[in-house]
GROMACS .gro file of C-alpha atoms in nm:
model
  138
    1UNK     CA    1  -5.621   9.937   0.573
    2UNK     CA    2  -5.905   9.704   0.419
    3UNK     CA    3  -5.923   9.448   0.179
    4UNK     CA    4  -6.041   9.695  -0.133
    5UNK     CA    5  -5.688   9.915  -0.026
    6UNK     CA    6  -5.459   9.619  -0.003
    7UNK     CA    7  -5.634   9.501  -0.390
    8UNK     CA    8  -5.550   9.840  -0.555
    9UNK     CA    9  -5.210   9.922  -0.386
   10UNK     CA   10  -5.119   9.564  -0.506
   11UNK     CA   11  -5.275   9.614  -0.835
   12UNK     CA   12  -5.051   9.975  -0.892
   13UNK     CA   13  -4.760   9.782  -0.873
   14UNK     CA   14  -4.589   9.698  -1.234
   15UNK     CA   15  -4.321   9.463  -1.127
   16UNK     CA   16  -4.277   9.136  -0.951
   17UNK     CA   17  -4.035   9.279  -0.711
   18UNK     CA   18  -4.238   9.620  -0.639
   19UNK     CA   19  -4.515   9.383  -0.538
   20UNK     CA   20  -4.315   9.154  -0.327
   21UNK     CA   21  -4.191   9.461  -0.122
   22UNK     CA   22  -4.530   9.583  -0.076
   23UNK     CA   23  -4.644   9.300   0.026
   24UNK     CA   24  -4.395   9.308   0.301
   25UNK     CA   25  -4.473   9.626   0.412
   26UNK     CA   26  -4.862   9.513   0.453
   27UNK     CA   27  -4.709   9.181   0.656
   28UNK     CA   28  -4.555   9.419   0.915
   29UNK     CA   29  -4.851   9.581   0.985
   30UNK     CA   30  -5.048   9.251   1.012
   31UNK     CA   31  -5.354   9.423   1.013
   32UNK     CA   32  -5.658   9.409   0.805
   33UNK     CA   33  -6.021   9.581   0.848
   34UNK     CA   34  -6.268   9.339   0.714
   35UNK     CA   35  -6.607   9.488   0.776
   36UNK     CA   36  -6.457   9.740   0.957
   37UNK     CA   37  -6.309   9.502   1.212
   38UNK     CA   38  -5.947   9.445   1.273
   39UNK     CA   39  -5.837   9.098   1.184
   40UNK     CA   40  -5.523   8.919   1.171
   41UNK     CA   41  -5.416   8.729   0.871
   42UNK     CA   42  -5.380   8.381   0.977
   43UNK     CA   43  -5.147   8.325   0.664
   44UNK     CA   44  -4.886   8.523   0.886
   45UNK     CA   45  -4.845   8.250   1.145
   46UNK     CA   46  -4.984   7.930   0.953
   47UNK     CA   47  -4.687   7.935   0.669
   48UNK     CA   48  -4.473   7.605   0.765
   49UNK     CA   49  -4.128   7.613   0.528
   50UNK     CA   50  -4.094   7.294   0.316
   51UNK     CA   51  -3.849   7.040   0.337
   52UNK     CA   52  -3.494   7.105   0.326
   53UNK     CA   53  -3.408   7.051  -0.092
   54UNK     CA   54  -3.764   7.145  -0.156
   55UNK     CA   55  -3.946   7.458  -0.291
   56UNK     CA   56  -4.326   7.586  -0.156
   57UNK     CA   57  -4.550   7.791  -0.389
   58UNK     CA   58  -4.815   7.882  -0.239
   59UNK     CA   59  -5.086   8.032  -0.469
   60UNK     CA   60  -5.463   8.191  -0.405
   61UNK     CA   61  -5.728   8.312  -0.624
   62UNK     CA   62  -6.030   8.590  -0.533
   63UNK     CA   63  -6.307   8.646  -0.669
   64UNK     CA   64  -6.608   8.901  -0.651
   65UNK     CA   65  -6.908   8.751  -0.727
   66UNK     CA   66  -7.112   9.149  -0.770
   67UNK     CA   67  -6.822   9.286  -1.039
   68UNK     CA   68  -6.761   8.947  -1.183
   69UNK     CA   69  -6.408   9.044  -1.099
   70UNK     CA   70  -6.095   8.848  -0.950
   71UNK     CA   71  -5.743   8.863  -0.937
   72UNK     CA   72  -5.454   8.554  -0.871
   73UNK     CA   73  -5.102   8.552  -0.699
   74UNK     CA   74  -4.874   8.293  -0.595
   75UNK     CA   75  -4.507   8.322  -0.382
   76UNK     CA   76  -4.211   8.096  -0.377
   77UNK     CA   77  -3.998   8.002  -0.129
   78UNK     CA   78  -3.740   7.793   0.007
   79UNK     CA   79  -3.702   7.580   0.361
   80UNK     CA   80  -3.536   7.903   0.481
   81UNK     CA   81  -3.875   8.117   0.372
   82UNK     CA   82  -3.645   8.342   0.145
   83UNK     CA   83  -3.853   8.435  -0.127
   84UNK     CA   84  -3.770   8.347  -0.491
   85UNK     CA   85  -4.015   8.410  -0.711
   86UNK     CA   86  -4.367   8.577  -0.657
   87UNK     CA   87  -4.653   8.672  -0.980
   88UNK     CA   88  -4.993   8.848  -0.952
   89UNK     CA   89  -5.237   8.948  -1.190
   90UNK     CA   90  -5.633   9.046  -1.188
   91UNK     CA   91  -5.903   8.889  -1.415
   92UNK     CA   92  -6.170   9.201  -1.586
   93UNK     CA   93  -6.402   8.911  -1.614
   94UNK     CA   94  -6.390   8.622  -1.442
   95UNK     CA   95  -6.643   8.307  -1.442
   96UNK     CA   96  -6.643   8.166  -1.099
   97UNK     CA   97  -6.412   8.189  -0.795
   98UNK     CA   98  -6.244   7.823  -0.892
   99UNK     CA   99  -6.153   7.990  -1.202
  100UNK     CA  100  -5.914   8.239  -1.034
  101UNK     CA  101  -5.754   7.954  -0.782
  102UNK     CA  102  -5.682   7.739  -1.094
  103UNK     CA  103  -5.509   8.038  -1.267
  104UNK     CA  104  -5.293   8.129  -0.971
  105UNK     CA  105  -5.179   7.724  -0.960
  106UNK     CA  106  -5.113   7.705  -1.326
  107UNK     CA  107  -4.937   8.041  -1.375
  108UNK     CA  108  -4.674   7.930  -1.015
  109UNK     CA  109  -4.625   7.626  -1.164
  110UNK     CA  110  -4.522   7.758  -1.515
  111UNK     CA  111  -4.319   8.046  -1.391
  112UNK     CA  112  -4.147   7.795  -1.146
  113UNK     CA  113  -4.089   7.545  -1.420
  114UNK     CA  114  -3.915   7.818  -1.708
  115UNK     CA  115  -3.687   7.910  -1.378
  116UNK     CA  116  -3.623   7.531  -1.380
  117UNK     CA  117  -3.736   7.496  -1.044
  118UNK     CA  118  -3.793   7.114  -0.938
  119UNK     CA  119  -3.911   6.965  -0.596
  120UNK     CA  120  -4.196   7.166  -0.584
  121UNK     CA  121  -4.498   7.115  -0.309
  122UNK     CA  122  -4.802   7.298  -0.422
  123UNK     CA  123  -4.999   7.489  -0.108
  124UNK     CA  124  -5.388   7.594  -0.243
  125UNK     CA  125  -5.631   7.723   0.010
  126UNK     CA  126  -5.888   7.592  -0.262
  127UNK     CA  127  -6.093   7.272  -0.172
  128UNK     CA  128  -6.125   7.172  -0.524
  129UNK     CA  129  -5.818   7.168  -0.674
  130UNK     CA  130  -5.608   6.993  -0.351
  131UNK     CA  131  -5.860   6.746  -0.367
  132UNK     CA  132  -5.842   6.713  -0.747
  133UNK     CA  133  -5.455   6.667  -0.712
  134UNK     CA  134  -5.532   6.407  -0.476
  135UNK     CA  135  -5.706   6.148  -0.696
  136UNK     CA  136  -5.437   6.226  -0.990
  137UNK     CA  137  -5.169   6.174  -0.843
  138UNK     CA  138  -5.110   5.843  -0.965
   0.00000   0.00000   0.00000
């Protein structure tokens, strides 16, 4: 399965759970074709569980740069990796590739928040915005 196949069979699903469990089924087989070469996600064995009393959300963005298209997701978990919450959604237009991380961040943290989830640590692949939340945290 490639990247395009993983997009649209994530993109069929309607519900948070439906997605969840197809992302699970994708984990299992562990294997993307990227250019038509087998790679392994290195999300699969690079996910440390927070803290004990602590929640991870974890959140990425993606953007294509041709279709001006993107899309955003973000998972939650606890320090036993049981997952609690996860959200998705695709952008029709979307500015630039920062745009799409920031949404996936903002849209976690809400979603976490309504639940009334507190203790939360943030995980971004994106550059910017871990830097960003570097020089504000104070």
């Amino acid at each position: 399965m490639n990247v395009e196949d993983v997009r649209v069979e994530l993109i069929k699903c309607q519900l948070g759970k439906e997605t969840i469990n197809k992302i699970w089924e994708l984990v299992k087989c562990k294997q993307l074709k990227i250019n038509g070469k087998k790679v392994q996600s290195p999300a699969i064995h690079s996910w440390k569980p927070p803290s004990e009393n602590f929640l991870q959300i974890n959140t990425d963005g993606t953007y294509d740069q041709n279709t001006r298209t993107g899309g955003w997701g973000f998972v939650v978990r606890d320090s036993k990796g049981e997952v609690l919450l996860a959200g998705a959604g695709k952008f029709m237009r979307a500015a630039w590739a920062i745009q799409t991380e920031v949404v996936a961040a903002l849209k976690a943290i809400q979603q976490a928040a309504q639940l009334g989830m507190t203790h939360i640590i943030l995980k971004t692949d994106a550059s910017v915005l871990a830097i960003s939340s570097l020089l504000h945290r104070n």
